[in-house]
Structures are given as structure tokens and as C-alpha cells.
mmCIF file of C-alpha atoms in Angstrom:
data_model
loop_
_atom_site.group_PDB
_atom_site.id
_atom_site.type_symbol
_atom_site.label_atom_id
_atom_site.label_comp_id
_atom_site.label_asym_id
_atom_site.label_seq_id
_atom_site.Cartn_x
_atom_site.Cartn_y
_atom_site.Cartn_z
ATOM 1 C CA MET S 1 -0.088 0.045 0.037
ATOM 2 C CA PRO S 2 1.244 3.244 -0.955
ATOM 3 C CA LEU S 3 1.041 4.968 2.439
ATOM 4 C CA LYS S 4 2.593 8.565 2.757
ATOM 5 C CA ILE S 5 3.837 10.195 5.599
ATOM 6 C CA ILE S 6 4.389 13.696 5.302
ATOM 7 C CA PRO S 7 6.111 15.436 8.313
ATOM 8 C CA ASP S 8 5.868 19.234 8.885
ATOM 9 C CA GLU S 9 9.478 20.459 9.328
ATOM 10 C CA ASP S 10 8.787 23.420 11.494
ATOM 11 C CA LYS S 11 5.707 22.081 13.260
ATOM 12 C CA PRO S 12 5.197 19.246 15.519
ATOM 13 C CA SER S 13 2.757 17.524 13.297
ATOM 14 C CA VAL S 14 2.739 14.886 10.532
ATOM 15 C CA ALA S 15 0.363 13.941 7.905
ATOM 16 C CA ILE S 16 -0.649 10.446 6.827
ATOM 17 C CA GLU S 17 -2.214 9.828 3.340
ATOM 18 C CA ILE S 18 -3.802 6.392 2.839
ATOM 19 C CA PRO S 19 -5.277 5.609 -0.689
ATOM 20 C CA LEU S 20 -8.013 2.838 -0.528
ATOM 21 C CA GLU S 21 -6.804 0.150 -2.809
ATOM 22 C CA LYS S 22 -9.196 -2.743 -2.287
ATOM 23 C CA PRO S 23 -12.990 -2.980 -2.034
ATOM 24 C CA LEU S 24 -14.384 -2.534 1.317
ATOM 25 C CA PRO S 25 -17.886 -4.142 0.921
ATOM 26 C CA ASP S 26 -18.867 -3.476 4.701
ATOM 27 C CA TYR S 27 -18.693 0.273 3.955
ATOM 28 C CA ASP S 28 -20.587 -0.173 0.380
ATOM 29 C CA LEU S 29 -17.181 1.056 -1.087
ATOM 30 C CA GLU S 30 -16.824 -1.243 -4.094
ATOM 31 C CA GLU S 31 -15.489 0.866 -7.224
ATOM 32 C CA LEU S 32 -12.172 2.551 -5.945
ATOM 33 C CA ARG S 33 -10.299 3.101 -9.250
ATOM 34 C CA LEU S 34 -12.015 6.377 -10.622
ATOM 35 C CA PRO S 35 -11.409 8.319 -13.745
ATOM 36 C CA THR S 36 -11.883 12.065 -12.273
ATOM 37 C CA PRO S 37 -11.607 13.892 -9.037
ATOM 38 C CA ARG S 38 -15.176 14.596 -9.484
ATOM 39 C CA ASP S 39 -16.212 10.893 -9.035
ATOM 40 C CA VAL S 40 -14.047 10.652 -5.974
ATOM 41 C CA ASP S 41 -16.160 13.458 -4.387
ATOM 42 C CA SER S 42 -19.277 11.325 -4.603
ATOM 43 C CA VAL S 43 -17.460 8.611 -2.700
ATOM 44 C CA LEU S 44 -16.222 10.868 0.073
ATOM 45 C CA VAL S 45 -19.723 12.180 0.742
ATOM 46 C CA SER S 46 -21.323 8.626 0.747
ATOM 47 C CA GLN S 47 -22.751 7.232 4.064
ATOM 48 C CA GLY S 48 -20.398 4.251 3.854
ATOM 49 C CA PHE S 49 -17.249 6.568 3.697
ATOM 50 C CA ARG S 50 -18.483 8.451 6.837
ATOM 51 C CA ASP S 51 -19.058 4.870 8.595
ATOM 52 C CA LEU S 52 -15.461 4.353 7.488
ATOM 53 C CA VAL S 53 -13.967 7.585 8.898
ATOM 54 C CA ASP S 54 -15.919 6.954 12.293
ATOM 55 C CA ASP S 55 -14.649 3.509 12.817
ATOM 56 C CA ALA S 56 -11.011 4.973 11.748
ATOM 57 C CA ARG S 57 -11.070 7.532 14.336
ATOM 58 C CA GLY S 58 -12.062 4.749 17.084
ATOM 59 C CA VAL S 59 -9.180 2.238 15.821
ATOM 60 C CA LEU S 60 -6.625 5.199 15.651
ATOM 61 C CA MET S 61 -7.414 6.536 19.089
ATOM 62 C CA GLU S 62 -6.854 2.893 20.450
ATOM 63 C CA ILE S 63 -3.529 2.741 18.632
ATOM 64 C CA LEU S 64 -2.426 6.128 19.854
ATOM 65 C CA CYS S 65 -3.470 5.375 23.473
ATOM 66 C CA ALA S 66 -1.427 2.115 23.569
ATOM 67 C CA HIS S 67 1.565 4.419 23.915
ATOM 68 C CA HIS S 68 -0.005 6.230 26.661
ATOM 69 C CA LYS S 69 -1.704 3.909 29.097
ATOM 70 C CA SER S 70 -2.693 4.896 32.794
ATOM 71 C CA ILE S 71 -0.478 3.555 35.436
ATOM 72 C CA THR S 72 -3.731 2.085 37.001
ATOM 73 C CA ASP S 73 -4.677 -1.448 36.604
ATOM 74 C CA ASN S 74 -7.187 -1.918 33.798
ATOM 75 C CA PRO S 75 -8.706 -5.511 34.348
ATOM 76 C CA GLY S 76 -11.565 -5.023 32.252
ATOM 77 C CA GLY S 77 -9.497 -4.652 28.966
ATOM 78 C CA PHE S 78 -11.036 -1.381 28.138
ATOM 79 C CA THR S 79 -8.752 1.367 26.649
ATOM 80 C CA ASP S 80 -8.073 4.201 28.995
ATOM 81 C CA MET S 81 -8.273 7.134 26.563
ATOM 82 C CA HIS S 82 -7.578 9.886 29.205
ATOM 83 C CA LEU S 83 -10.579 11.845 28.448
ATOM 84 C CA ASN S 84 -9.868 14.204 31.332
ATOM 85 C CA PRO S 85 -9.145 17.675 29.724
ATOM 86 C CA GLU S 86 -6.612 18.508 32.216
ATOM 87 C CA ILE S 87 -4.562 15.347 31.127
ATOM 88 C CA ALA S 88 -3.026 16.146 27.678
ATOM 89 C CA HIS S 89 -2.544 13.037 25.578
ATOM 90 C CA PRO S 90 1.009 13.406 23.772
ATOM 91 C CA MET S 91 -0.272 12.600 20.115
ATOM 92 C CA GLU S 92 -3.467 14.442 19.060
ATOM 93 C CA ILE S 93 -5.560 13.707 15.960
ATOM 94 C CA THR S 94 -6.184 17.247 14.606
ATOM 95 C CA GLN S 95 -7.787 16.058 11.292
ATOM 96 C CA LEU S 96 -9.211 12.753 10.027
ATOM 97 C CA THR S 97 -11.124 13.081 6.764
ATOM 98 C CA GLY S 98 -11.385 11.766 3.199
ATOM 99 C CA ALA S 99 -8.886 12.786 0.537
ATOM 100 C CA ILE S 100 -8.463 12.297 -3.181
ATOM 101 C CA CYS S 101 -5.438 10.390 -4.000
ATOM 102 C CA THR S 102 -3.686 10.264 -7.298
ATOM 103 C CA GLN S 103 -1.772 7.086 -8.619
ATOM 104 C CA ASP S 104 -0.529 7.781 -12.085
ATOM 105 C CA VAL S 105 -3.771 8.806 -13.874
ATOM 106 C CA ILE S 106 -6.018 6.974 -11.395
ATOM 107 C CA TYR S 107 -7.989 8.699 -8.777
ATOM 108 C CA ARG S 108 -8.835 6.833 -5.499
ATOM 109 C CA PRO S 109 -10.613 7.840 -2.276
ATOM 110 C CA GLY S 110 -8.402 7.845 0.750
ATOM 111 C CA LEU S 111 -7.947 8.951 4.225
ATOM 112 C CA TRP S 112 -5.964 11.752 5.297
ATOM 113 C CA ILE S 113 -4.811 12.052 8.938
ATOM 114 C CA VAL S 114 -2.970 14.768 10.754
ATOM 115 C CA LEU S 115 -1.298 14.077 14.143
ATOM 116 C CA LYS S 116 0.172 16.736 16.298
ATOM 117 C CA ASP S 117 2.505 15.994 19.343
ATOM 118 C CA ASN S 118 1.717 18.157 22.237
ATOM 119 C CA HIS S 119 4.801 17.742 24.017
ATOM 120 C CA VAL S 120 7.126 19.161 21.118
ATOM 121 C CA PRO S 121 7.470 22.958 21.049
ATOM 122 C CA PRO S 122 5.167 24.664 18.279
ATOM 123 C CA ASN S 123 8.053 25.739 16.023
ATOM 124 C CA GLN S 124 9.849 22.495 16.041
ATOM 125 C CA GLY S 125 9.470 19.251 13.929
ATOM 126 C CA LEU S 126 8.986 15.753 15.302
ATOM 127 C CA SER S 127 12.061 13.823 16.035
ATOM 128 C CA PRO S 128 13.174 10.904 13.629
ATOM 129 C CA ALA S 129 12.205 8.544 16.696
ATOM 130 C CA LEU S 130 8.415 10.044 16.659
ATOM 131 C CA LEU S 131 8.211 9.750 12.980
ATOM 132 C CA GLU S 132 9.174 6.123 13.062
ATOM 133 C CA ARG S 133 6.601 5.398 15.749
ATOM 134 C CA VAL S 134 3.914 7.322 13.691
ATOM 135 C CA LYS S 135 5.084 5.267 10.618
ATOM 136 C CA GLN S 136 4.554 1.938 12.749
ATOM 137 C CA ASP S 137 1.215 3.158 14.049
ATOM 138 C CA ALA S 138 0.156 4.073 10.593
ATOM 139 C CA HIS S 139 0.906 0.588 9.301
ATOM 140 C CA GLU S 140 -0.885 -0.886 12.421
ATOM 141 C CA PHE S 141 -3.901 1.202 11.682
ATOM 142 C CA VAL S 142 -4.005 -0.026 7.789
ATOM 143 C CA ARG S 143 -3.826 -3.674 9.140
ATOM 144 C CA ARG S 144 -6.374 -3.320 11.693
ATOM 145 C CA MET S 145 -8.877 -1.622 9.529
ATOM 146 C CA ASP S 146 -7.943 -4.233 6.755
ATOM 147 C CA LEU S 147 -7.232 -1.421 3.982
ATOM 148 C CA ALA S 148 -4.368 -3.364 2.321
#
């Protein structure tokens, strides 16, 4: 899968572009190779694609929270997402939306994700180690969502 990781050089954020390459019948997303960007627009506004984005947000939050678990014991197996506004999670999902992805002369719907690290100064890029973690998380996300 031609997953793209696009770091911002002077900001603590990174974009991830994931073109959809295989049909996702659970989301009524069957035809993914389209001749024009206008055809992709109709996919991005479909209910199936909205459902995909909703599910993607939950899966991505769980992956990100796996790196930021609470010290307290969690025997029920539920992810502690630290929804307390006083506790800042280090990696924030600032954008998760649809995208028009181009491969050669084919257009595909895809996911566009922007993550921001709240522990890095606002005028500094992410470290190579953080970018590697984002890359691993993105591949885990694609695996769990069965996008490849």
C-alpha cells in the first residue's frame, strides 16, 4: 500500500495519506479506481465512507492510546483514553477526513490524517524516533482496518 507519511518540518505535526486500494464491502465501497476527482467526491460524501471515517477514528485512538496507558490497573480490557481535559495526551488527532489520492492517472478515495505531538515545541518538527513510531502506528492502523 502506498502509504505516505508527510512530516511538517517546522511544526510538531505529521500528515498521513492512505489511498484505498481494495474494495470495502462492509462500507459499500466497491469501486475505488475512478477516472476523475469529481467521481471521488461522490464516494467521500457517501454514508459508507462516513462510517469508515468514524470507525477509523476509534481504531486510531486505540492505537495512539496504547503508547500512553494509565498507570492504574485496567482488568476490564477497556482502553483508558484519558478523556480528562486536564491530562494532555501526547499525540492528538487534529484531522481525519477523506482525501482524493492520485496514482498515475487514476484517482482513489483515501484517508487523510494529521497528528500533532503536544509535547514538542510549536516551532519544532518531530524527531526521527517519533516519525518512526507514527509510521509503525500507521501500518498497524492499515492492518487493523484491513485496508491493504
